[in-house]
Each structure stands twice: as C-alpha cells, then as structure tokens.
PDB file of C-alpha atoms in Angstrom:
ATOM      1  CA  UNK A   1      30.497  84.586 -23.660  1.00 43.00           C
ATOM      2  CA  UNK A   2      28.066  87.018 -22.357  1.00 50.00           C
ATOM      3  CA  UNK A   3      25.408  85.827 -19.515  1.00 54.00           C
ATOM      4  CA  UNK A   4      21.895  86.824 -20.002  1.00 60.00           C
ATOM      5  CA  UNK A   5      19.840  88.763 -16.834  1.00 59.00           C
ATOM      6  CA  UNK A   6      18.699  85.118 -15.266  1.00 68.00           C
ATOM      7  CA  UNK A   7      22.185  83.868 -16.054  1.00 56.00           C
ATOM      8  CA  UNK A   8      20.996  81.607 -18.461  1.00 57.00           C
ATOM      9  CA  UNK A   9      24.300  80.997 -20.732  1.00 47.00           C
ATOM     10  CA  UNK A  10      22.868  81.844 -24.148  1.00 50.00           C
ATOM     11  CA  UNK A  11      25.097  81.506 -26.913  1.00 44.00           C
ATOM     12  CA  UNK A  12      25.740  84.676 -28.472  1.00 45.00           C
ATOM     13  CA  UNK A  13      26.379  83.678 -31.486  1.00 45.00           C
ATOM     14  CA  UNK A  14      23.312  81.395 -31.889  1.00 46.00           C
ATOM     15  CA  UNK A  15      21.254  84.316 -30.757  1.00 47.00           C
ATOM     16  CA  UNK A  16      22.713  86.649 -33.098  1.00 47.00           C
ATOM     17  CA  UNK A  17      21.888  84.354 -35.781  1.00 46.00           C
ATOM     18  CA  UNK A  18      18.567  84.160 -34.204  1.00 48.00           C
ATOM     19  CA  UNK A  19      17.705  87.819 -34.184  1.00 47.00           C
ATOM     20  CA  UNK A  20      19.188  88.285 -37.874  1.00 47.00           C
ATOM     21  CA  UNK A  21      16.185  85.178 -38.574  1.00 47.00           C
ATOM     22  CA  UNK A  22      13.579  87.632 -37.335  1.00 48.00           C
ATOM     23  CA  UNK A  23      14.706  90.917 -38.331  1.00 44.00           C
ATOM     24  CA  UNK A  24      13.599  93.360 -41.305  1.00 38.00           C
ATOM     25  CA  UNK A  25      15.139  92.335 -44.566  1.00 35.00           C
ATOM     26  CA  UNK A  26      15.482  88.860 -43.341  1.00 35.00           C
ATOM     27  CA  UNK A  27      13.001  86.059 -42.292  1.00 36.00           C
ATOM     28  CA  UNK A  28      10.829  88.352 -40.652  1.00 40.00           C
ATOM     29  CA  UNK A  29      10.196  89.943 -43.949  1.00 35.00           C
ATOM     30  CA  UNK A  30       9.595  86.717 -46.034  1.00 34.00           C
ATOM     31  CA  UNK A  31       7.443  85.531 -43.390  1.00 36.00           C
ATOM     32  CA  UNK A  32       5.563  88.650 -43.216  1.00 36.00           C
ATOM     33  CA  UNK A  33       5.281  90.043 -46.493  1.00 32.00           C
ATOM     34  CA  UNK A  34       3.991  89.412 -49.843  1.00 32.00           C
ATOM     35  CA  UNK A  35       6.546  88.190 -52.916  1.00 32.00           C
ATOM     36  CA  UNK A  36       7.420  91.429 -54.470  1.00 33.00           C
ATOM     37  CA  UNK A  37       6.416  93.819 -51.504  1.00 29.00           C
ATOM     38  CA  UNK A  38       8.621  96.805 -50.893  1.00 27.00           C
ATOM     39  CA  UNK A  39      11.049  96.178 -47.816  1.00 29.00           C
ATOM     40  CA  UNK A  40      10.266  99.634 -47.063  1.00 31.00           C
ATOM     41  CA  UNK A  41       6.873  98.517 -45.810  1.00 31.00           C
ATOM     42  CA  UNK A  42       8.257  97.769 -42.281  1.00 35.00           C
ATOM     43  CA  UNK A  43      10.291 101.316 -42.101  1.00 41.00           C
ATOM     44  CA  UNK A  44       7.856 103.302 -39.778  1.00 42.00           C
ATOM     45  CA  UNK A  45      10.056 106.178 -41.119  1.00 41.00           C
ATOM     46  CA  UNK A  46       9.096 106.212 -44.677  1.00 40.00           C
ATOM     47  CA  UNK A  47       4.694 106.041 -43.693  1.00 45.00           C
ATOM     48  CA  UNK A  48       5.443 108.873 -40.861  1.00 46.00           C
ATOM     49  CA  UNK A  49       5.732 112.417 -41.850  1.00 50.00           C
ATOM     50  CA  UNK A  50       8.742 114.626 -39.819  1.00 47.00           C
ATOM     51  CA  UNK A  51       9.240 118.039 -39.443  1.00 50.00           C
ATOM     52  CA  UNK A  52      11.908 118.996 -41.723  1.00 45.00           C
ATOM     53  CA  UNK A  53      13.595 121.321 -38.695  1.00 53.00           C
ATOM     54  CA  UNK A  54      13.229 122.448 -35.078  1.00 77.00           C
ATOM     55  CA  UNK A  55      15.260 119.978 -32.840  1.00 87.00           C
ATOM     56  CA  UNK A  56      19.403 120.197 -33.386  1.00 89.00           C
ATOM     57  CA  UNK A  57      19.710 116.211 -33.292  1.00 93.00           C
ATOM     58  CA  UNK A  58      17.155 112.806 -31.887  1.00 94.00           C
ATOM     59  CA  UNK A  59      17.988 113.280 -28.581  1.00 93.00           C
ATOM     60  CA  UNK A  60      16.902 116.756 -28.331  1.00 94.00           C
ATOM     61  CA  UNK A  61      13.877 115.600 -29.717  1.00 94.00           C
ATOM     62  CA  UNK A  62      13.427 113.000 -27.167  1.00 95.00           C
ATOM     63  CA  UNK A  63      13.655 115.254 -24.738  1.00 94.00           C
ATOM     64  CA  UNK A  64      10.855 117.765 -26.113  1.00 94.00           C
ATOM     65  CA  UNK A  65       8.124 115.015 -26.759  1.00 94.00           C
ATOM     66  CA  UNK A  66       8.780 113.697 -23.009  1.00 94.00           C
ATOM     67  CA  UNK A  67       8.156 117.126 -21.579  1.00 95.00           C
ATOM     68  CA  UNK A  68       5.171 117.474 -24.077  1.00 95.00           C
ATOM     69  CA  UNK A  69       3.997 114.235 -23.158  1.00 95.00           C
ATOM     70  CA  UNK A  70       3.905 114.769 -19.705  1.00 95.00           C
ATOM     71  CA  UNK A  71       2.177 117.693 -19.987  1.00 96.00           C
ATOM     72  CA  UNK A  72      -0.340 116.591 -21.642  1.00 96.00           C
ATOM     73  CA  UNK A  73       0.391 117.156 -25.297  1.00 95.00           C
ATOM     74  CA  UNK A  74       0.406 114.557 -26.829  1.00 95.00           C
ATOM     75  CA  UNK A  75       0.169 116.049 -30.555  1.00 94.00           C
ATOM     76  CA  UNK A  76       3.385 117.794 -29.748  1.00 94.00           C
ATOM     77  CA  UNK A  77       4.731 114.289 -28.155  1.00 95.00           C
ATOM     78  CA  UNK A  78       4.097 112.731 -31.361  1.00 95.00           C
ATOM     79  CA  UNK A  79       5.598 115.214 -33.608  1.00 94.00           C
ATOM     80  CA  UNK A  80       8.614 115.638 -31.759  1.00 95.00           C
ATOM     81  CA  UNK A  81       9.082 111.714 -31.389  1.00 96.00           C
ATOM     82  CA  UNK A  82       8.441 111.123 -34.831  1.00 95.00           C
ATOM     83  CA  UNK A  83      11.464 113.425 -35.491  1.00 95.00           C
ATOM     84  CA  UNK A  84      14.231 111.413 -33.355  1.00 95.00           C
ATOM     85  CA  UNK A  85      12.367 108.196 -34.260  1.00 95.00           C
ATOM     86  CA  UNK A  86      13.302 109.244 -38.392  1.00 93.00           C
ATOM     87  CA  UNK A  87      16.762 108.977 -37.076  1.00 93.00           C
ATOM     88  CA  UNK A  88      16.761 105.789 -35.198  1.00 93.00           C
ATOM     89  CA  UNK A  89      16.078 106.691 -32.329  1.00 95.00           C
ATOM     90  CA  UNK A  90      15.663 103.666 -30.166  1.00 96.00           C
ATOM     91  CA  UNK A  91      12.942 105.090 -26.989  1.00 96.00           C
ATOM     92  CA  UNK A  92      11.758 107.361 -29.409  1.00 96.00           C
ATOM     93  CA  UNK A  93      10.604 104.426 -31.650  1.00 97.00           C
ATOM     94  CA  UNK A  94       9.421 102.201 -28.640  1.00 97.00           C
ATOM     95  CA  UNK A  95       7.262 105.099 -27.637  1.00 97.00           C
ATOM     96  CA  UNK A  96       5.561 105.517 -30.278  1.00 97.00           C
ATOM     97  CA  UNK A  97       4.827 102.001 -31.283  1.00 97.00           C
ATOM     98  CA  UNK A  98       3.520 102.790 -27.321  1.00 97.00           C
ATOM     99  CA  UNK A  99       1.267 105.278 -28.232  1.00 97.00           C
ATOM    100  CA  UNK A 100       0.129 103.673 -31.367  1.00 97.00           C
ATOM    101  CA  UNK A 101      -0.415 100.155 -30.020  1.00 98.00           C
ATOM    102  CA  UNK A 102      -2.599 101.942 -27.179  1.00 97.00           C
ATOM    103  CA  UNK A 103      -4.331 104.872 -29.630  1.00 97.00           C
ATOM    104  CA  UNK A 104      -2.745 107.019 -27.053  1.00 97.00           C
ATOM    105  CA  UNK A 105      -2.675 110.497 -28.770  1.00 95.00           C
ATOM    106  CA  UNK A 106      -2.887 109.225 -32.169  1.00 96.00           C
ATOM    107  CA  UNK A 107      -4.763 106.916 -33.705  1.00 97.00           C
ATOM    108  CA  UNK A 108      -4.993 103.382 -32.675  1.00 98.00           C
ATOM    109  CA  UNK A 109      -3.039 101.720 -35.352  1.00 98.00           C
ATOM    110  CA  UNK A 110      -1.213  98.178 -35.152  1.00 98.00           C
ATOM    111  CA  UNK A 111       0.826  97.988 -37.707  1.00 98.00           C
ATOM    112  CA  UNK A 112       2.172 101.163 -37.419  1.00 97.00           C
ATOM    113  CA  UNK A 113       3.148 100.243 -33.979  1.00 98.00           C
ATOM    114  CA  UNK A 114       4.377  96.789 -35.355  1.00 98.00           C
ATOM    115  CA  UNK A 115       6.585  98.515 -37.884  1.00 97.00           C
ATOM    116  CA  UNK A 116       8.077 100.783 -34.925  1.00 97.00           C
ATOM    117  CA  UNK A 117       8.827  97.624 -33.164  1.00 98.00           C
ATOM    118  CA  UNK A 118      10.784  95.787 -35.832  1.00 97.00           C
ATOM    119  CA  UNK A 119      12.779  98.950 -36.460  1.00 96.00           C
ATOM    120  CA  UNK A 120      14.323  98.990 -32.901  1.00 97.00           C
ATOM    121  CA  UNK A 121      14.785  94.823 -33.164  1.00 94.00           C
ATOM    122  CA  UNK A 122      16.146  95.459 -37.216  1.00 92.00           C
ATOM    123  CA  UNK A 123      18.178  98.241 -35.780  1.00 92.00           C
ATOM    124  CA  UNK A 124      19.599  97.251 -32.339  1.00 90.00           C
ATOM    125  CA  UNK A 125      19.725  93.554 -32.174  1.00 77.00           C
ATOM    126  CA  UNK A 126      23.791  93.369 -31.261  1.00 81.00           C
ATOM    127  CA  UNK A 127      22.787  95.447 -27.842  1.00 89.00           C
ATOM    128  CA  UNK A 128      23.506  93.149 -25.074  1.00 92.00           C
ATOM    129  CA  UNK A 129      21.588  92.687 -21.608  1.00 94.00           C
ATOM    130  CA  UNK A 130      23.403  95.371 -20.024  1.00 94.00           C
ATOM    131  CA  UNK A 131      23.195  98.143 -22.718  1.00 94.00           C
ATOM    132  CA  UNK A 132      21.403 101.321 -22.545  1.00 93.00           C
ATOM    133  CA  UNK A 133      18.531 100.197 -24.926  1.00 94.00           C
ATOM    134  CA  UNK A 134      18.786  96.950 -23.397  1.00 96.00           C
ATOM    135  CA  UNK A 135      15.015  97.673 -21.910  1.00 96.00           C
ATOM    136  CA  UNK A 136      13.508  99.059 -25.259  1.00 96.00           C
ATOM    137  CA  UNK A 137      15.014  96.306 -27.078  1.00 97.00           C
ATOM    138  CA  UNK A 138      13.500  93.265 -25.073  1.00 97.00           C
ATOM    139  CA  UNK A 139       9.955  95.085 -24.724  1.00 97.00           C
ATOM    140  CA  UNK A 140      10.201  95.245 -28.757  1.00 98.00           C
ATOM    141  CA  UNK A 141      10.660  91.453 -29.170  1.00 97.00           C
ATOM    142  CA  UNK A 142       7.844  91.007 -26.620  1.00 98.00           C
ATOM    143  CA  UNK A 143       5.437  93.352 -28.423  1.00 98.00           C
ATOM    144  CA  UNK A 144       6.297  91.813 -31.880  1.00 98.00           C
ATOM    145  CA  UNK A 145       5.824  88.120 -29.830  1.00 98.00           C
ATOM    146  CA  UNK A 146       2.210  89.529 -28.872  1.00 98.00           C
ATOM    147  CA  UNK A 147       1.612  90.663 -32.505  1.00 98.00           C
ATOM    148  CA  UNK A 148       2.595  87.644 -34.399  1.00 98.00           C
ATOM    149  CA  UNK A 149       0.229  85.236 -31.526  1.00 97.00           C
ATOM    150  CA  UNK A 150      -2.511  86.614 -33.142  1.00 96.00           C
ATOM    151  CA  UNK A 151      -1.415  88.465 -36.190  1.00 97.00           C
ATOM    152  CA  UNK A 152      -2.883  91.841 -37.550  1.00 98.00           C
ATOM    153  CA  UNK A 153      -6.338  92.076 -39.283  1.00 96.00           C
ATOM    154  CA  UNK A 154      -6.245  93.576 -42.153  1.00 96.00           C
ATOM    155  CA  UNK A 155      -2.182  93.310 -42.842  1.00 97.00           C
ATOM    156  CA  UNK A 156       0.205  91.201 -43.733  1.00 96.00           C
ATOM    157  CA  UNK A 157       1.120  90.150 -40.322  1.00 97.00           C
ATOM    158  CA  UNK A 158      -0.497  86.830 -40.401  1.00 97.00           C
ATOM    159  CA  UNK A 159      -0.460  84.224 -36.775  1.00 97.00           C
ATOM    160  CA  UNK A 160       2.585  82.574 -36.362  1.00 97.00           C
ATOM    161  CA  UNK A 161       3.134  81.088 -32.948  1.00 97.00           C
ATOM    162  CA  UNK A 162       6.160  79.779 -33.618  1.00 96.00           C
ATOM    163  CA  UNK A 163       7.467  83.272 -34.662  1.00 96.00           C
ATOM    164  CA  UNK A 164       6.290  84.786 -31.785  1.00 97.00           C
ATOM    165  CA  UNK A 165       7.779  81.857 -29.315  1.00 97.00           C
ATOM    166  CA  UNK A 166      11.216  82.748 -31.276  1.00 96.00           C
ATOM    167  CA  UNK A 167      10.740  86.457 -30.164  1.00 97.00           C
ATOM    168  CA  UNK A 168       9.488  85.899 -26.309  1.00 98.00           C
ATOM    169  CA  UNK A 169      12.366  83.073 -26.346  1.00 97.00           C
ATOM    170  CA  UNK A 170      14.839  85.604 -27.605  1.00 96.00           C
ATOM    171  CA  UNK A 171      13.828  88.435 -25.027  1.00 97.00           C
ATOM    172  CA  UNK A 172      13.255  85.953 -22.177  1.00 97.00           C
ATOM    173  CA  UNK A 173      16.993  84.217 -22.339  1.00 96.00           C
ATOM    174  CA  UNK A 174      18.737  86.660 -22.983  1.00 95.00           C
ATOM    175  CA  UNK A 175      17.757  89.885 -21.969  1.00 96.00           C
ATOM    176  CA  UNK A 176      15.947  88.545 -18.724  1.00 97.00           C
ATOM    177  CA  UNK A 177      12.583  90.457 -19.556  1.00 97.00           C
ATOM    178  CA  UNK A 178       9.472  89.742 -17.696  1.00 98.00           C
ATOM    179  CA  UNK A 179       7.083  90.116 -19.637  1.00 98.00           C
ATOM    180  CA  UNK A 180       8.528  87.877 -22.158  1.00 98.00           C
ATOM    181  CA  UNK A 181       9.367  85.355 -19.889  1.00 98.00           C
ATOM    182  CA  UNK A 182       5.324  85.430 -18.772  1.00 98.00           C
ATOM    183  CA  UNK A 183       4.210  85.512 -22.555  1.00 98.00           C
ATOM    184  CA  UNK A 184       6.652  82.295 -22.861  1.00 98.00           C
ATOM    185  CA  UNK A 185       5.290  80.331 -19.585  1.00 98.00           C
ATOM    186  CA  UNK A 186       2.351  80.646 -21.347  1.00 98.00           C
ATOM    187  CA  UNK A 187       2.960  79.259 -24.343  1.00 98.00           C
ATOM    188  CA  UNK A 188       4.371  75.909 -22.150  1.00 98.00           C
ATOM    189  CA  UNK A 189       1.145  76.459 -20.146  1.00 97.00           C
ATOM    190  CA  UNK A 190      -0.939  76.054 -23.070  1.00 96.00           C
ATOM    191  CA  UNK A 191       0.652  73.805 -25.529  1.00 97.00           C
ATOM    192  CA  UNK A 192       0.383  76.729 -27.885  1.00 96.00           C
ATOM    193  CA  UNK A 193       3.678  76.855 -30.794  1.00 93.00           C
ATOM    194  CA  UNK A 194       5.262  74.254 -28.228  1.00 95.00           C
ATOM    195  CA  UNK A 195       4.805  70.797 -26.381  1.00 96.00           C
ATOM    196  CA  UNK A 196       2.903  71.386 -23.364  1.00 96.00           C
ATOM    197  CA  UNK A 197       5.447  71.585 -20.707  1.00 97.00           C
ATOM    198  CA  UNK A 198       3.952  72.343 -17.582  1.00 97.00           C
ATOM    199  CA  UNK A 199       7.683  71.950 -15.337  1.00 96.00           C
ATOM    200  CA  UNK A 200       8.904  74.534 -18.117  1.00 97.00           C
ATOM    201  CA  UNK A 201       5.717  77.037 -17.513  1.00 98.00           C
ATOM    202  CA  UNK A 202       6.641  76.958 -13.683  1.00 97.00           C
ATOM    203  CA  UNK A 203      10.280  78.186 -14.584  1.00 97.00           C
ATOM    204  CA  UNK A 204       9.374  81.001 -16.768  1.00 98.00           C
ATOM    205  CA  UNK A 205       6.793  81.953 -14.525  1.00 98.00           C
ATOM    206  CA  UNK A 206       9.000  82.369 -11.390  1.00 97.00           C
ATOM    207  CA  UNK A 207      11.649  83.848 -12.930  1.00 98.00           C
ATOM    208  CA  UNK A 208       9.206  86.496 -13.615  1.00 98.00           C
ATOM    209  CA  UNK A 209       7.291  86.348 -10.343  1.00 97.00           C
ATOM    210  CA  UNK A 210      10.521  87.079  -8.834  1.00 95.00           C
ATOM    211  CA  UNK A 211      10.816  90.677 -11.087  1.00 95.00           C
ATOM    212  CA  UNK A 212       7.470  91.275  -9.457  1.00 95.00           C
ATOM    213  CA  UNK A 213       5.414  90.509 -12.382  1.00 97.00           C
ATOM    214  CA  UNK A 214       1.766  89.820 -11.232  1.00 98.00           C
ATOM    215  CA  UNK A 215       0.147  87.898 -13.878  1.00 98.00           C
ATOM    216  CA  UNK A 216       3.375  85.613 -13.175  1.00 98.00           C
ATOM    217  CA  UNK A 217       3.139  85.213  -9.601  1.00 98.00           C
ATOM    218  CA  UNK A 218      -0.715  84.527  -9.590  1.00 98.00           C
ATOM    219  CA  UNK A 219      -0.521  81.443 -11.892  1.00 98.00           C
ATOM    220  CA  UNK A 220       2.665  80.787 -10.115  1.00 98.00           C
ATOM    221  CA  UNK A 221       0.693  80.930  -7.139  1.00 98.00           C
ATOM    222  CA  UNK A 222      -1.890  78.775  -8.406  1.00 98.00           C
ATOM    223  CA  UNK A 223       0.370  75.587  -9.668  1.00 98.00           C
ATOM    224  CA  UNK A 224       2.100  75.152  -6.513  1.00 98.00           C
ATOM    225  CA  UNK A 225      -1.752  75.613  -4.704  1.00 98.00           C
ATOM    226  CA  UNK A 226      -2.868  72.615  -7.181  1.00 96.00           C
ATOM    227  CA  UNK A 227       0.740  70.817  -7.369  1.00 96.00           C
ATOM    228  CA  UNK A 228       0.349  71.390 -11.330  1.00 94.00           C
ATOM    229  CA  UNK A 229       3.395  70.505 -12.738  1.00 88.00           C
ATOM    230  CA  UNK A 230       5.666  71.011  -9.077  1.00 94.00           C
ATOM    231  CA  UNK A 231       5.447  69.675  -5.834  1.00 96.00           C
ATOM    232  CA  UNK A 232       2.199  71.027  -4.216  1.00 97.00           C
ATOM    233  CA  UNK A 233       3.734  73.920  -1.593  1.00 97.00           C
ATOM    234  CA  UNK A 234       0.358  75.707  -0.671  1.00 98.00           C
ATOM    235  CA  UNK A 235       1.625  78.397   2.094  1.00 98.00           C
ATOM    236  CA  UNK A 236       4.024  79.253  -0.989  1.00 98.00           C
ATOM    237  CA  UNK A 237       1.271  79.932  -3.081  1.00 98.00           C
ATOM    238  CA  UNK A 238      -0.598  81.524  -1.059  1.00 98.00           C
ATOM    239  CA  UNK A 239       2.295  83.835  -0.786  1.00 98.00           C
ATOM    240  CA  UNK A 240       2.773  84.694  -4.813  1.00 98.00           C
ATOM    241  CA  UNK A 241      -1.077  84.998  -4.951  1.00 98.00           C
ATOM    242  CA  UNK A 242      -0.773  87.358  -1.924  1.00 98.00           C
ATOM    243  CA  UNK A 243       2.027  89.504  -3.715  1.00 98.00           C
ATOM    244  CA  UNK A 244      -0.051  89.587  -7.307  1.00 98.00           C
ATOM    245  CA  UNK A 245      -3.186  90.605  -5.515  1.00 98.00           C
ATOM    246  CA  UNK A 246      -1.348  93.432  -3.725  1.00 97.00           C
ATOM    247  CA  UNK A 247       0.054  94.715  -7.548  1.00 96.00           C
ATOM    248  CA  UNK A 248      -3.564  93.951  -9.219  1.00 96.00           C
ATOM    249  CA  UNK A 249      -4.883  96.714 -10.825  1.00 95.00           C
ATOM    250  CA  UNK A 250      -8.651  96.446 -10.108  1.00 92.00           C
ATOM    251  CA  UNK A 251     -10.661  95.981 -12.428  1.00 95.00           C
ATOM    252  CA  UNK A 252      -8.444  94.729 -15.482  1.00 95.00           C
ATOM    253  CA  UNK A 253      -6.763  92.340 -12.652  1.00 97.00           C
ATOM    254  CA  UNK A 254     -10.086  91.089 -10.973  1.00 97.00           C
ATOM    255  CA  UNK A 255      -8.778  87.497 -12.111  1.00 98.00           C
ATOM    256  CA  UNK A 256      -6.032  87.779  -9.712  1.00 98.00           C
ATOM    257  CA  UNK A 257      -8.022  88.689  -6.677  1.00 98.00           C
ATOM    258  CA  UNK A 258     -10.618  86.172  -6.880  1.00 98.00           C
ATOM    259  CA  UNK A 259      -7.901  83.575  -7.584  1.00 98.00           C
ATOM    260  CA  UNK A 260      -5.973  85.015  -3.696  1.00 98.00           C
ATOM    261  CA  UNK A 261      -9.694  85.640  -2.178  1.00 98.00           C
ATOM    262  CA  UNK A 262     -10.429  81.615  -3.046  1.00 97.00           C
ATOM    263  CA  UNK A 263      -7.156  80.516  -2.122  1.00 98.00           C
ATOM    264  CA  UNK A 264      -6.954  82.291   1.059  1.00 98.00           C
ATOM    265  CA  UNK A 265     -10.859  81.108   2.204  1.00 98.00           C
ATOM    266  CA  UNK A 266      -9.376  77.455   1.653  1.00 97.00           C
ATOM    267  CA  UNK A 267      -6.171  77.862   3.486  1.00 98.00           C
ATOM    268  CA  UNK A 268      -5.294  76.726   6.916  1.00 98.00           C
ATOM    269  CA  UNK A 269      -4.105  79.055   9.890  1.00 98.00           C
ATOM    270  CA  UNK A 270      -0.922  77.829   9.338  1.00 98.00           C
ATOM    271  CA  UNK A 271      -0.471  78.173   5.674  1.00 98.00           C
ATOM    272  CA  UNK A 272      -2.247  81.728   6.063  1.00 98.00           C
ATOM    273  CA  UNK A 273       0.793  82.434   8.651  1.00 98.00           C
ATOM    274  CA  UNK A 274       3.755  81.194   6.445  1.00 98.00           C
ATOM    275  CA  UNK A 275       2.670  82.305   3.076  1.00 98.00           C
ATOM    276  CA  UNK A 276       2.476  86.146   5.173  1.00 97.00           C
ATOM    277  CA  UNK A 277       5.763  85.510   6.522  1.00 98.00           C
ATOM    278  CA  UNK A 278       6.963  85.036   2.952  1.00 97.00           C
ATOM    279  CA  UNK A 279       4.982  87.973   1.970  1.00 97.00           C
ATOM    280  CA  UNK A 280       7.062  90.002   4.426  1.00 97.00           C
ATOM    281  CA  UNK A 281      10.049  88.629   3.674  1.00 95.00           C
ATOM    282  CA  UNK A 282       9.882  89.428  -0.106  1.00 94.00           C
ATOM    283  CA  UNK A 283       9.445  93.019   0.343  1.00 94.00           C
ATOM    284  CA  UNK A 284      12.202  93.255   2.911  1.00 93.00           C
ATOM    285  CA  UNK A 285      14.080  91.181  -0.011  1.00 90.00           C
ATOM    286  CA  UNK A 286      12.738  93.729  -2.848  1.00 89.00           C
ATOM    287  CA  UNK A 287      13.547  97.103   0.019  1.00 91.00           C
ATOM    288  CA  UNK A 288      17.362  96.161   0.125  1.00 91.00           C
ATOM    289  CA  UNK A 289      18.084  95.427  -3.302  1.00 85.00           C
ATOM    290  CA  UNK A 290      16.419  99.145  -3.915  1.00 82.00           C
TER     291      UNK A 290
END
C-alpha cells in the first residue's frame, strides 16, 4: 500500500475508485453536464486551436512556451503550450488552465481553465505522490475543488461543495498538497459540505502550516491564540502568526498582518520571547531540510 506525503495510509484502491468518481466520462461529467451533452465538452483540446507543425514532440513544446513565457511572450507561450497540451501534456495543461484562470496572456476564461484541469485529473489520476506530475496533478484537484465551491457563471459547472470536498480530500490525503489541505481546513472551519469540525480544521491547517503555507499558519495561529478547537498555546501562536506575516504578500495578505500586529500588542514579554524562539527555530528547521 502506498503512503501519501503526510503519511496518512490512504487506501489506494478506494482512492482510485474515488478519482474514477470525479473524472471526465464519469461522475464528474453527469454531475456537470447536461443529459445529452457531448463528452467532448470537457476536452480543452477539441475548443483550442494547435499549430499543425513546428515542435518535433510535447516536450519540445514545453520547453519553447517556458522560454517564451519568461520572456515575456506570452502569445508565443500560449501557442506553443497549446501544442504539447493537444497531446497530453500534463504542465503544459496545468499552465494553461494557469494562464486562463488568471487572464494571464489570454483571455480570462474559467471554464476553459476548468476543462484544462479535468484533463490532467481524467488523464493522470493513477500517478502516485512521488511521481513526476505528482505536483500538477494535486494543484488540478485543488483548482477543480475551488471551481466546483462556487461553480462557473454562465456554464454548466454548477456549486457543489460536496464535489469540491471530494477533490481537496483527494489532493490533501494523498498527495500531501497544501493548498488543498488549507481549502479542506476550511471547509471543517466553516461547516461548509461537512459537519463543523473545528479539532479537524486545526489538523489540516498545520499540516499545511508546516509546508509553509501562510493563510494556514495565520488561522493556525489564531485557534491556538483563542483555544478554538485545541488547547489555548498563545506563544505558539504567536509564532505561526509571526511566520505568515513574514510570507504575507502586502496588500492581498493585509488580513494576516493585522491578525500578528493584534496578537503581538496583546502578548506578554514572555510569550513575545518563546513564540520568536520558535520563529527561529523553524527556519533553522526549514534551512537543513533545504
């Protein structure tokens, strides 16, 4: 039996069966589309035109619109990714459901970028935790979580929380992904698709605080602060809020530093001096496994 990232045990068989549930052609599509709709509706191949030549095979390709891409041509990015992604392609795809998801070069566009995303889940869901797409793969699940939260005006992606808690689940347990495991802790934060779990939020939220995830570490931060759901620990707290505040990305992550700035005006001297020794010891922690 394979382990995930976070050693959590899956069963690989039960999450095979899982992914199949969400994949193109299976329940993803009946949940997603219309009776009678074309399965080709969630091939990003078939509603993005390729050049017919130019690149000898995908990787080639990949190669090209990276180069492009960092040079700031992102027309040429597109093209060439658009090429490698026709052939499955599994970073080519992820970038451009990127780029689309973002309007980053091309034009903002959704379900485009939701399509991209179900190909690399439809197409790769037997890659395990320690595969080369292993990355690509998890971030998929995540962005097709984020997607079916709210669903897509407009399309026939409709909200369905408990889809997207399968696909955050999924990427969470077994491939150990951050992001997902965030996007879960908030579902058990909330209530929302699942029973409010507040003991359950705290798990998935250090076992992304620990990747370095900020979002993670501030609420982290603040349920140990406010004993929400653990034992109140507030020199620990201090400590994750002092880590996510030092990864914020002013302004988007304002939240975060008026969350430390409040914490850290109410802490004692002596909960100001362990939560920096933890600080310290963290990134001496995060230095050697580098």
């Amino acid at each position: 039996m394979r382990t995930s990232r976070d050693g959590l045990s899956p069963s690989r068989a039960g999450l095979r069966r899982l992914a199949g549930a969400l994949l193109v052609g299976g329940a993803l599509l009946g949940a997603v589309l219309p009776a009678g709709s074309p399965a080709a509706a969630l091939d990003a191949a078939v509603r993005t035109p390729v050049p017919a030549s130019g690149y000898r095979n995908a990787r080639e390709a990949v190669r090209s619109g990276v180069r492009d891409y960092n040079a700031g041509d992102k027309e040429g990015a597109a093209r060439a990714l658009e090429y490698a992604a026709g052939q499955g392609h599994a970073l080519a795809l992820w970038k451009l459901g990127r780029m689309y998801a973002e309007g980053d070069g091309v034009p903002h566009d959704d379900l485009k970028a939701f399509e991209f995303f179900s190909k690399i889940a439809d197409e790769n869901a037997d890659d395990g935790p320690d595969s080369a797409n292993a990355t690509v793969v998890a971030s998929a699940f995540t962005a097709l979580g984020r997607y079916f939260l709210d669903g897509i005006k407009g399309s026939y992606v409709r909200p369905n929380v408990e889809r997207a808690y399968e696909m955050f689940n999924y990427a969470a347990s077994y491939y150990g992904d951050p992001n997902a495991q965030y996007n879960l802790a908030r579902l058990y934060l909330d209530g929302t698709g699942v029973s409010q779990d507040v003991r359950q939020a705290a798990r998935w939220f250090n076992l992304a605080a620990e990747k370095g995830h900020p979002a993670a570490q501030a609420l982290l931060g603040q349920m140990l602060i406010n004993g929400q759901g653990v034992p109140t620990q507030r020199a620990r707290g201090l400590a994750w809020l002092t880590l996510a505040r030092d990864a914020a990305e002013v302004p988007k992550d304002q939240w975060i530093v008026s969350l430390q700035e409040q914490a850290l005006a109410a802490a004692t001297e002596r909960d100001r001096a362990e939560a920096q020794a933890q600080v310290d010891g963290f990134y001496r922690r995060s230095a050697r496994a580098r």
